[in-house]
Coordinates of N, CA and C and ligand atoms in Angstrom, one line a residue:
M1 N 44.0 85.9 -84.2 CA 44.5 84.9 -83.2 C 43.6 85.0 -82.0
L2 N 43.4 83.9 -81.3 CA 42.7 83.8 -80.1 C 43.5 84.6 -79.0
P3 N 42.9 85.6 -78.4 CA 43.7 86.3 -77.3 C 44.1 85.4 -76.2
P4 N 45.4 85.3 -75.8 CA 45.8 84.4 -74.8 C 45.0 84.5 -73.5
K5 N 44.5 85.7 -73.2 CA 43.7 85.9 -72.0 C 42.4 85.1 -72.1
L6 N 41.8 85.1 -73.3 CA 40.5 84.4 -73.5 C 40.8 82.9 -73.5
A7 N 42.0 82.4 -74.0 CA 42.3 81.0 -74.0 C 42.4 80.5 -72.5
K8 N 43.0 81.4 -71.7 CA 43.2 81.0 -70.3 C 41.8 80.9 -69.6
M9 N 41.0 81.9 -69.9 CA 39.6 81.9 -69.3 C 38.9 80.6 -69.7
M10 N 39.0 80.2 -71.0 CA 38.3 79.0 -71.5 C 38.8 77.7 -70.8
I11 N 40.1 77.7 -70.5 CA 40.7 76.5 -69.8 C 40.1 76.5 -68.4
N12 N 40.1 77.6 -67.8 CA 39.5 77.7 -66.4 C 38.0 77.2 -66.4
L13 N 37.3 77.6 -67.4 CA 35.9 77.3 -67.5 C 35.6 75.8 -67.7
S14 N 36.7 75.1 -68.1 CA 36.5 73.6 -68.3 C 36.4 72.9 -66.9
T15 N 36.8 73.7 -65.9 CA 36.7 73.2 -64.5 C 37.6 71.9 -64.3
V16 N 38.4 71.6 -65.2 CA 39.4 70.4 -65.0 C 40.6 71.0 -64.4
S17 N 41.0 70.5 -63.3 CA 42.2 71.0 -62.7 C 43.4 70.3 -63.2
P18 N 44.6 70.9 -63.2 CA 45.8 70.2 -63.7 C 45.9 68.8 -63.1
L19 N 45.5 68.7 -61.8 CA 45.6 67.4 -61.1 C 44.2 67.0 -60.8
S20 N 43.7 65.8 -61.4 CA 42.3 65.4 -61.1 C 42.2 64.6 -59.9
K21 N 41.0 64.4 -59.4 CA 40.7 63.8 -58.1 C 41.6 62.6 -57.7
G22 N 41.6 61.6 -58.6 CA 42.2 60.3 -58.3 C 43.7 60.4 -58.3
G23 N 44.3 61.6 -58.4 CA 45.7 61.8 -58.5 C 46.2 61.7 -60.0
L24 N 45.3 61.3 -60.9 CA 45.6 61.3 -62.3 C 45.5 62.8 -62.8
R25 N 46.3 63.1 -63.8 CA 46.2 64.4 -64.3 C 45.1 64.6 -65.3
G26 N 44.4 65.7 -65.3 CA 43.3 65.9 -66.2 C 43.8 66.0 -67.7
V27 N 43.1 65.4 -68.6 CA 43.5 65.4 -70.0 C 42.7 66.4 -70.8
L28 N 43.3 67.4 -71.3 CA 42.7 68.4 -72.2 C 43.0 68.2 -73.6
L29 N 42.0 68.5 -74.5 CA 42.2 68.3 -75.9 C 41.7 69.6 -76.6
D30 N 42.6 70.0 -77.5 CA 42.2 71.1 -78.5 C 42.3 70.5 -79.9
P31 N 41.1 70.1 -80.5 CA 41.1 69.4 -81.8 C 41.2 70.4 -83.0
F32 N 41.2 71.7 -82.7 CA 41.4 72.7 -83.8 C 42.5 73.6 -83.3
C33 N 43.7 73.0 -83.0 CA 44.7 73.8 -82.2 C 45.4 74.9 -82.9
G34 N 45.3 75.0 -84.2 CA 45.9 76.2 -84.9 C 47.4 76.2 -84.6
S35 N 47.8 77.4 -84.1 CA 49.3 77.6 -83.8 C 49.5 77.2 -82.3
G36 N 48.5 76.8 -81.6 CA 48.7 76.2 -80.2 C 48.5 77.2 -79.1
T37 N 47.7 78.3 -79.3 CA 47.5 79.2 -78.2 C 46.9 78.6 -77.0
I38 N 45.9 77.7 -77.1 CA 45.3 77.1 -76.0 C 46.2 76.2 -75.3
L39 N 47.0 75.4 -76.1 CA 47.9 74.4 -75.5 C 49.0 75.1 -74.7
M40 N 49.5 76.3 -75.2 CA 50.6 77.0 -74.5 C 50.0 77.6 -73.2
Q41 N 48.8 78.1 -73.3 CA 48.3 78.6 -72.0 C 48.0 77.5 -71.0
A42 N 47.6 76.3 -71.5 CA 47.4 75.1 -70.6 C 48.8 74.8 -70.0
A43 N 49.8 74.8 -70.7 CA 51.2 74.5 -70.2 C 51.5 75.5 -69.1
L44 N 51.2 76.8 -69.3 CA 51.6 77.8 -68.4 C 50.7 77.7 -67.1
L45 N 49.5 77.1 -67.2 CA 48.6 76.9 -66.1 C 49.0 75.6 -65.3
G46 N 49.9 74.8 -65.8 CA 50.3 73.6 -65.1 C 49.8 72.3 -65.6
Y47 N 49.1 72.3 -66.8 CA 48.5 71.1 -67.3 C 49.7 70.3 -67.9
Q48 N 49.9 69.1 -67.4 CA 51.0 68.3 -67.9 C 50.6 67.5 -69.1
N49 N 49.3 67.0 -69.1 CA 48.9 66.2 -70.2 C 47.9 66.9 -71.0
A50 N 48.2 67.1 -72.3 CA 47.3 67.8 -73.2 C 47.5 67.2 -74.6
I51 N 46.4 67.3 -75.4 CA 46.5 66.7 -76.7 C 46.1 67.8 -77.7
G52 N 46.8 68.0 -78.7 CA 46.4 69.0 -79.7 C 46.4 68.3 -81.1
S53 N 45.4 68.7 -81.9 CA 45.4 68.2 -83.3 C 44.8 69.3 -84.2
D54 N 45.1 69.2 -85.4 CA 44.6 70.1 -86.4 C 44.6 69.4 -87.8
L55 N 43.7 69.8 -88.7 CA 43.7 69.2 -90.0 C 44.9 69.6 -90.8
S56 N 45.5 70.8 -90.5 CA 46.6 71.4 -91.3 C 47.9 71.0 -90.8
P57 N 48.8 70.3 -91.6 CA 50.1 70.0 -91.2 C 50.9 71.2 -90.9
K58 N 50.7 72.4 -91.6 CA 51.4 73.6 -91.3 C 51.0 74.1 -89.9
A59 N 49.7 74.0 -89.5 CA 49.3 74.4 -88.1 C 50.0 73.5 -87.1
M60 N 50.1 72.2 -87.4 CA 50.8 71.3 -86.4 C 52.2 71.7 -86.3
A61 N 52.9 72.0 -87.4 CA 54.3 72.4 -87.3 C 54.5 73.7 -86.5
D62 N 53.5 74.6 -86.6 CA 53.6 75.9 -85.9 C 53.4 75.6 -84.4
T63 N 52.4 74.7 -84.1 CA 52.2 74.4 -82.7 C 53.4 73.7 -82.0
K64 N 54.0 72.8 -82.8 CA 55.3 72.1 -82.3 C 56.3 73.2 -82.0
Q65 N 56.5 74.1 -82.9 CA 57.6 75.1 -82.8 C 57.3 76.0 -81.6
N66 N 56.0 76.4 -81.4 CA 55.7 77.3 -80.3 C 55.8 76.6 -79.0
L67 N 55.4 75.3 -78.9 CA 55.6 74.6 -77.6 C 57.1 74.4 -77.3
A68 N 57.9 74.1 -78.4 CA 59.3 73.9 -78.2 C 59.9 75.2 -77.6
F69 N 59.5 76.3 -78.2 CA 60.1 77.6 -77.7 C 59.7 77.8 -76.2
L70 N 58.5 77.5 -75.9 CA 58.0 77.7 -74.5 C 58.8 76.8 -73.5
T71 N 58.9 75.5 -73.9 CA 59.6 74.6 -72.9 C 61.1 74.9 -72.9
K72 N 61.7 75.5 -74.0 CA 63.1 75.9 -73.9 C 63.3 77.1 -73.0
S73 N 62.3 78.0 -73.1 CA 62.4 79.3 -72.4 C 62.1 79.1 -70.9
L74 N 61.3 78.1 -70.6 CA 60.9 77.9 -69.2 C 61.2 76.4 -68.8
P75 N 62.4 76.2 -68.2 CA 62.8 74.8 -67.9 C 61.8 74.1 -67.0
Q76 N 61.0 74.8 -66.2 CA 60.0 74.1 -65.3 C 59.0 73.4 -66.2
L77 N 58.9 73.7 -67.5 CA 57.9 73.0 -68.3 C 58.5 71.9 -69.1
S78 N 59.7 71.5 -68.8 CA 60.4 70.5 -69.6 C 59.8 69.1 -69.5
T79 N 58.9 68.9 -68.5 CA 58.3 67.5 -68.3 C 56.9 67.4 -69.0
L80 N 56.6 68.4 -69.8 CA 55.3 68.3 -70.4 C 55.1 67.1 -71.3
N81 N 53.9 66.5 -71.2 CA 53.6 65.3 -72.0 C 52.4 65.7 -73.0
Y82 N 52.8 66.3 -74.0 CA 51.8 66.8 -75.0 C 51.8 65.9 -76.2
Q83 N 50.6 65.4 -76.6 CA 50.6 64.6 -77.9 C 50.0 65.5 -79.0
L84 N 50.8 65.6 -80.1 CA 50.3 66.4 -81.2 C 50.2 65.6 -82.5
S85 N 49.1 65.8 -83.2 CA 49.0 65.0 -84.4 C 48.1 65.8 -85.4
T86 N 48.3 65.5 -86.7 CA 47.5 66.0 -87.8 C 46.2 65.2 -87.9
L87 N 45.1 65.7 -87.6 CA 43.9 64.9 -87.5 C 42.6 65.8 -87.8
D88 N 41.7 65.2 -88.5 CA 40.4 65.9 -88.8 C 39.5 65.8 -87.6
A89 N 39.0 66.9 -87.1 CA 38.2 66.9 -85.9 C 36.9 66.1 -86.1
T90 N 36.5 65.8 -87.3 CA 35.3 65.0 -87.5 C 35.6 63.5 -87.5
K91 N 36.9 63.2 -87.2 CA 37.3 61.8 -87.1 C 38.1 61.5 -85.8
L92 N 37.8 62.2 -84.8 CA 38.6 62.1 -83.6 C 38.6 60.7 -83.0
S93 N 37.4 60.0 -83.1 CA 37.3 58.7 -82.5 C 38.0 57.6 -83.2
T94 N 38.7 57.9 -84.3 CA 39.5 56.9 -85.0 C 40.9 56.9 -84.3
T95 N 41.2 57.9 -83.5 CA 42.5 58.0 -82.8 C 42.3 57.9 -81.3
H96 N 41.3 58.6 -80.8 CA 41.1 58.6 -79.3 C 40.1 57.6 -78.8
K97 N 40.5 57.0 -77.7 CA 39.6 55.9 -77.1 C 38.3 56.5 -76.6
P98 N 37.2 55.8 -76.5 CA 36.0 56.3 -75.9 C 36.2 56.7 -74.5
N99 N 35.5 57.7 -74.0 CA 35.6 58.1 -72.6 C 37.0 58.3 -72.1
S100 N 37.8 59.0 -72.9 CA 39.2 59.1 -72.5 C 39.6 60.6 -72.2
I101 N 38.8 61.5 -72.5 CA 39.2 63.0 -72.5 C 38.4 63.7 -71.4
D102 N 39.0 64.5 -70.5 CA 38.3 65.2 -69.5 C 37.6 66.4 -70.0
A103 N 38.3 67.2 -70.9 CA 37.7 68.4 -71.4 C 38.3 68.7 -72.8
I104 N 37.4 69.3 -73.6 CA 37.8 69.8 -74.9 C 37.6 71.3 -74.8
V105 N 38.7 72.0 -75.1 CA 38.7 73.4 -75.1 C 39.2 73.9 -76.4
T106 N 38.4 74.6 -77.2 CA 38.8 74.9 -78.5 C 38.1 76.1 -79.2
E107 N 38.9 76.7 -80.1 CA 38.3 77.7 -81.0 C 38.4 77.0 -82.4
P108 N 37.3 76.6 -82.9 CA 37.3 75.9 -84.2 C 37.5 76.8 -85.3
F109 N 37.5 76.2 -86.5 CA 37.6 77.1 -87.8 C 36.5 78.0 -87.7
L110 N 36.8 79.3 -87.9 CA 35.7 80.4 -87.8 C 35.2 80.8 -89.2
G111 N 35.7 80.2 -90.2 CA 35.3 80.6 -91.6 C 36.3 81.6 -92.2
P112 N 36.2 81.9 -93.4 CA 37.2 82.8 -94.1 C 37.0 84.2 -93.5
P113 N 38.1 85.0 -93.6 CA 38.0 86.4 -93.1 C 37.0 87.2 -93.9
L114 N 36.2 88.0 -93.2 CA 35.1 88.7 -93.9 C 35.6 90.1 -94.3
R115 N 35.2 90.6 -95.5 CA 35.6 92.0 -95.9 C 34.5 93.0 -95.4
G116 N 33.3 92.4 -95.2 CA 32.2 93.3 -94.7 C 31.2 93.5 -95.8
S117 N 31.6 93.3 -97.1 CA 30.7 93.6 -98.2 C 30.0 92.3 -98.7
E118 N 30.2 91.2 -98.0 CA 29.6 89.9 -98.5 C 28.0 90.0 -98.4
P119 N 27.4 89.5 -99.5 CA 25.9 89.5 -99.5 C 25.4 88.5 -98.4
T120 N 24.2 88.6 -98.0 CA 23.6 87.7 -97.0 C 23.7 86.3 -97.4
E121 N 23.4 86.0 -98.7 CA 23.5 84.6 -99.2 C 24.8 84.0 -99.0
A122 N 25.9 84.8 -99.2 CA 27.3 84.3 -99.0 C 27.5 84.0 -97.5
I123 N 27.0 84.8 -96.6 CA 27.2 84.6 -95.2 C 26.4 83.3 -94.8
K124 N 25.2 83.2 -95.3 CA 24.4 82.0 -95.0 C 25.1 80.7 -95.4
K125 N 25.8 80.8 -96.6 CA 26.5 79.6 -97.1 C 27.7 79.2 -96.1
I126 N 28.4 80.3 -95.7 CA 29.5 80.0 -94.8 C 29.0 79.4 -93.5
I127 N 27.9 80.0 -93.0 CA 27.3 79.5 -91.7 C 26.9 78.0 -91.9
S128 N 26.3 77.7 -93.0 CA 25.8 76.3 -93.2 C 27.0 75.4 -93.2
E129 N 28.1 75.8 -93.8 CA 29.3 74.9 -93.8 C 29.9 74.8 -92.4
L130 N 30.0 75.9 -91.7 CA 30.6 75.9 -90.4 C 29.7 75.0 -89.4
S131 N 28.4 75.2 -89.5 CA 27.6 74.5 -88.5 C 27.6 73.0 -88.8
T132 N 27.7 72.6 -90.1 CA 27.9 71.2 -90.4 C 29.2 70.6 -89.8
L133 N 30.2 71.4 -90.0 CA 31.5 71.0 -89.4 C 31.4 70.8 -87.8
Y134 N 30.8 71.8 -87.2 CA 30.7 71.8 -85.7 C 29.8 70.6 -85.3
L135 N 28.7 70.4 -85.9 CA 27.8 69.3 -85.5 C 28.5 67.9 -85.7
R136 N 29.3 67.8 -86.8 CA 30.0 66.5 -87.0 C 31.1 66.4 -85.9
A137 N 31.8 67.5 -85.5 CA 32.8 67.4 -84.5 C 32.1 67.0 -83.2
F138 N 31.0 67.6 -82.9 CA 30.3 67.3 -81.6 C 29.9 65.8 -81.5
A139 N 29.6 65.2 -82.6 CA 29.2 63.8 -82.5 C 30.5 63.0 -82.1
E140 N 31.6 63.5 -82.5 CA 32.9 62.8 -82.1 C 33.2 63.2 -80.6
F141 N 33.0 64.5 -80.2 CA 33.3 64.9 -78.9 C 32.6 63.9 -77.9
K142 N 31.3 63.7 -78.2 CA 30.4 62.9 -77.4 C 31.1 61.5 -77.1
K143 N 31.7 60.9 -78.2 CA 32.2 59.6 -78.1 C 33.5 59.6 -77.2
I144 N 34.3 60.6 -77.3 CA 35.6 60.5 -76.6 C 35.7 61.1 -75.3
L145 N 34.7 61.9 -74.9 CA 34.7 62.6 -73.6 C 34.3 61.6 -72.5
K146 N 34.9 61.8 -71.3 CA 34.5 61.0 -70.2 C 33.1 61.4 -69.7
P147 N 32.4 60.6 -68.9 CA 31.1 61.1 -68.4 C 31.4 62.3 -67.6
D148 N 30.5 63.3 -67.7 CA 30.7 64.6 -67.0 C 31.8 65.5 -67.7
G149 N 32.4 65.0 -68.8 CA 33.4 65.8 -69.5 C 32.8 67.0 -70.1
R150 N 33.6 68.0 -70.3 CA 33.1 69.3 -70.7 C 33.7 69.8 -72.1
V151 N 32.9 70.6 -72.7 CA 33.4 71.2 -74.0 C 33.3 72.7 -73.8
V152 N 34.4 73.4 -73.9 CA 34.4 74.9 -73.9 C 34.7 75.3 -75.3
I153 N 33.8 76.0 -76.0 CA 34.0 76.2 -77.4 C 33.5 77.6 -77.8
I154 N 34.1 78.1 -78.9 CA 33.7 79.4 -79.4 C 33.0 79.1 -80.7
F155 N 31.8 79.6 -80.9 CA 31.1 79.6 -82.2 C 31.1 81.1 -82.6
P156 N 31.5 81.3 -83.9 CA 31.5 82.7 -84.3 C 30.1 83.2 -84.6
I157 N 29.9 84.5 -84.5 CA 28.7 85.2 -85.0 C 29.2 86.1 -86.2
L158 N 28.7 85.8 -87.3 CA 29.2 86.5 -88.5 C 28.2 87.6 -88.9
K159 N 28.6 88.8 -88.8 CA 27.7 90.0 -89.1 C 26.4 89.8 -88.4
S160 N 26.4 89.5 -87.2 CA 25.2 89.4 -86.3 C 24.4 88.1 -86.5
W161 N 24.9 87.2 -87.4 CA 24.3 85.9 -87.6 C 25.0 84.8 -86.8
P162 N 24.4 84.2 -85.8 CA 25.1 83.1 -85.1 C 25.3 81.9 -86.0
S163 N 26.5 81.3 -85.8 CA 26.8 80.2 -86.7 C 26.1 78.9 -86.3
I164 N 25.6 78.9 -85.1 CA 24.8 77.7 -84.6 C 23.4 78.3 -84.2
S165 N 22.4 77.7 -84.8 CA 21.0 78.2 -84.5 C 20.5 77.6 -83.2
D166 N 19.4 78.1 -82.7 CA 18.8 77.5 -81.5 C 18.5 76.1 -81.7
Q167 N 18.0 75.8 -82.9 CA 17.6 74.4 -83.2 C 18.8 73.5 -83.2
Q168 N 20.0 74.0 -83.7 CA 21.2 73.1 -83.7 C 21.7 73.0 -82.2
L169 N 21.5 74.0 -81.4 CA 21.9 73.8 -80.0 C 21.0 72.7 -79.3
E170 N 19.8 72.6 -79.7 CA 18.9 71.5 -79.3 C 19.4 70.2 -79.7
Q171 N 19.9 70.2 -81.0 CA 20.5 68.9 -81.6 C 21.7 68.5 -80.7
I172 N 22.5 69.4 -80.3 CA 23.7 69.1 -79.5 C 23.2 68.5 -78.2
K173 N 22.1 69.1 -77.6 CA 21.6 68.6 -76.3 C 21.1 67.2 -76.5
T174 N 20.4 66.9 -77.6 CA 19.9 65.6 -77.9 C 21.0 64.6 -78.0
L175 N 22.1 65.1 -78.5 CA 23.3 64.2 -78.7 C 23.8 63.8 -77.3
G176 N 23.6 64.6 -76.3 CA 24.0 64.3 -74.9 C 25.0 65.3 -74.3
L177 N 25.0 66.5 -74.9 CA 25.9 67.6 -74.3 C 25.0 68.8 -74.0
A178 N 24.9 69.1 -72.7 CA 24.0 70.2 -72.3 C 24.7 71.4 -71.9
P179 N 24.2 72.6 -72.0 CA 24.9 73.8 -71.5 C 25.2 73.6 -70.0
A180 N 26.4 74.1 -69.6 CA 26.8 73.8 -68.2 C 27.7 74.9 -67.7
W181 N 27.2 76.1 -67.6 CA 28.0 77.1 -67.0 C 28.0 76.9 -65.5
N182 N 29.1 77.1 -64.8 CA 29.2 76.9 -63.4 C 29.3 78.3 -62.8
V183 N 28.3 79.2 -63.0 CA 28.5 80.6 -62.6 C 27.6 80.8 -61.3
P184 N 28.0 81.6 -60.4 CA 27.2 81.9 -59.2 C 25.9 82.6 -59.7
E185 N 24.8 82.4 -58.9 CA 23.5 83.0 -59.2 C 23.6 84.5 -59.6
L186 N 24.4 85.2 -58.9 CA 24.6 86.6 -59.1 C 25.0 87.0 -60.5
L187 N 25.8 86.1 -61.1 CA 26.4 86.4 -62.4 C 25.5 85.8 -63.5
R188 N 24.5 85.1 -63.2 CA 23.6 84.4 -64.2 C 23.1 85.4 -65.3
P189 N 22.7 86.7 -64.9 CA 22.2 87.6 -65.9 C 23.2 87.9 -67.0
L190 N 24.5 87.6 -66.8 CA 25.5 87.9 -67.8 C 25.4 86.9 -69.0
L191 N 24.7 85.8 -68.8 CA 24.6 84.8 -69.8 C 23.4 85.2 -70.8
T192 N 23.6 84.9 -72.1 CA 22.5 85.2 -73.0 C 21.4 84.2 -72.8
K193 N 20.3 84.4 -73.5 CA 19.2 83.4 -73.4 C 19.6 82.0 -73.9
R194 N 20.7 82.0 -74.8 CA 21.2 80.8 -75.3 C 22.2 80.1 -74.4
H195 N 22.4 80.7 -73.2 CA 23.4 80.2 -72.3 C 24.8 80.4 -72.9
S196 N 25.1 81.6 -73.4 CA 26.4 81.8 -73.9 C 26.9 83.2 -73.4
V197 N 28.2 83.5 -73.7 CA 28.7 84.8 -73.4 C 29.3 85.3 -74.7
I198 N 29.0 86.5 -75.0 CA 29.6 87.1 -76.2 C 30.9 87.9 -75.9
Y199 N 31.9 87.6 -76.7 CA 33.2 88.2 -76.4 C 33.5 89.0 -77.7
S200 N 33.5 90.3 -77.7 CA 33.8 91.0 -78.9 C 34.2 92.5 -78.6
R201 N 34.8 93.1 -79.7 CA 35.1 94.5 -79.6 C 34.2 95.2 -80.5
P202 N 33.9 96.5 -80.3 CA 33.0 97.2 -81.2 C 33.5 97.2 -82.6
G203 N 32.6 97.0 -83.6 CA 33.0 97.1 -85.0 C 33.6 95.8 -85.5
Q204 N 33.7 94.7 -84.7 CA 34.3 93.4 -85.2 C 33.3 92.8 -86.1
R205 N 33.7 92.2 -87.3 CA 32.8 91.6 -88.2 C 32.5 90.2 -87.7
I206 N 33.5 89.6 -87.1 CA 33.2 88.2 -86.5 C 33.3 88.4 -85.0
E207 N 32.2 88.1 -84.3 CA 32.2 88.1 -82.8 C 32.3 86.6 -82.3
R208 N 32.8 86.5 -81.1 CA 33.0 85.2 -80.6 C 31.8 84.9 -79.5
E209 N 31.2 83.8 -79.7 CA 30.1 83.4 -78.7 C 30.7 82.1 -78.0
I210 N 30.8 82.3 -76.7 CA 31.4 81.2 -75.9 C 30.4 80.3 -75.3
F211 N 30.5 79.0 -75.4 CA 29.6 78.0 -74.8 C 30.4 77.1 -73.9
V212 N 29.7 76.6 -72.9 CA 30.2 75.5 -72.1 C 29.2 74.4 -72.1
F213 N 29.6 73.2 -72.4 CA 28.7 72.0 -72.4 C 29.2 70.9 -71.5
K214 N 28.3 70.1 -71.0 CA 28.7 69.0 -70.2 C 28.1 67.7 -70.8
K215 N 28.9 66.6 -70.8 CA 28.3 65.4 -71.3 C 27.3 64.8 -70.2
I216 N 26.1 64.7 -70.6 CA 25.1 64.3 -69.6 C 24.6 62.8 -69.9
K217 N 24.9 62.2 -71.0 CA 24.5 60.8 -71.1 C 25.4 60.1 -72.1
Ligands
SAM1 C1 40.6 79.6 -85.6 S1 41.9 78.4 -86.0 C2 42.4 78.0 -84.4 C3 43.2 79.0 -83.8 C4 43.9 78.7 -82.5 N1 42.9 78.8 -81.4 C5 45.0 79.6 -82.3 O1 44.9 80.6 -81.6 O2 46.1 79.3 -82.8 C6 41.1 77.1 -86.6 C7 41.9 75.9 -87.0 O3 41.0 74.9 -87.4 C8 41.7 74.1 -88.4 N2 40.7 73.2 -89.0 C9 39.8 73.5 -90.0 N3 39.0 72.5 -90.3 C10 39.4 71.4 -89.5 C11 39.0 70.1 -89.3 N4 38.0 69.6 -90.0 N5 39.6 69.4 -88.3 C12 40.6 69.9 -87.6 N6 41.1 71.2 -87.7 C13 40.5 71.9 -88.7 C14 42.4 75.1 -89.2 O4 43.5 74.4 -89.9 C15 42.8 76.1 -88.2 O5 44.2 75.9 -87.8

């Protein structure tokens, strides 16, 4: 499960405040919402408008149950306006209007759990399937994000192999989404050469590589 602390950090990195400039509330989307960790943290941070979707009806039922528990436990959250639906992240633009989303904050499908004994060929196959999914999803993110909209996303590193290559990062840039960390000069050295931050514990087979992108065209 995505650690709630990391979910909260990712929402903050989106730089969308719960209340946006024009008085309208910022709209966050998690298109791989799983059991709803990011959406629940968004609710706790004061985001009134959020959208969650997932390919799995079971995941959607879990998200609904978790959010219902949260709003029942904390009456101040009873006015939440969260839209939840079962949807393939590679078809987001069939449901969401162009230029309608302020930020996408998500931990996508990270691949099957690893035992550690998988041969290199098997890892390469998983990576190829994951990167295809991510690039298709990014083509949709581009359509539905507002100008300057952001994507805060985790790409897994499987046994030291990044799931997105440098070349694929360039493809994402060509699509119109460029790396956009808003970090003070002093903290720049914390970023990798790929403009990412690695979040992992020693011995983990799957590490998390966090990226922030901004829609530039
Ligand atoms: C790593 S989980 C997300 C976990 C979530 N951050 C949480 O903590 O509950 C990834 C989710 O992606 C979903 N998924 C896989 N392929 C998808 C697709 N094409 N479109 C949307 N969701 C998909 C899976 O059903 C799974 O719930």
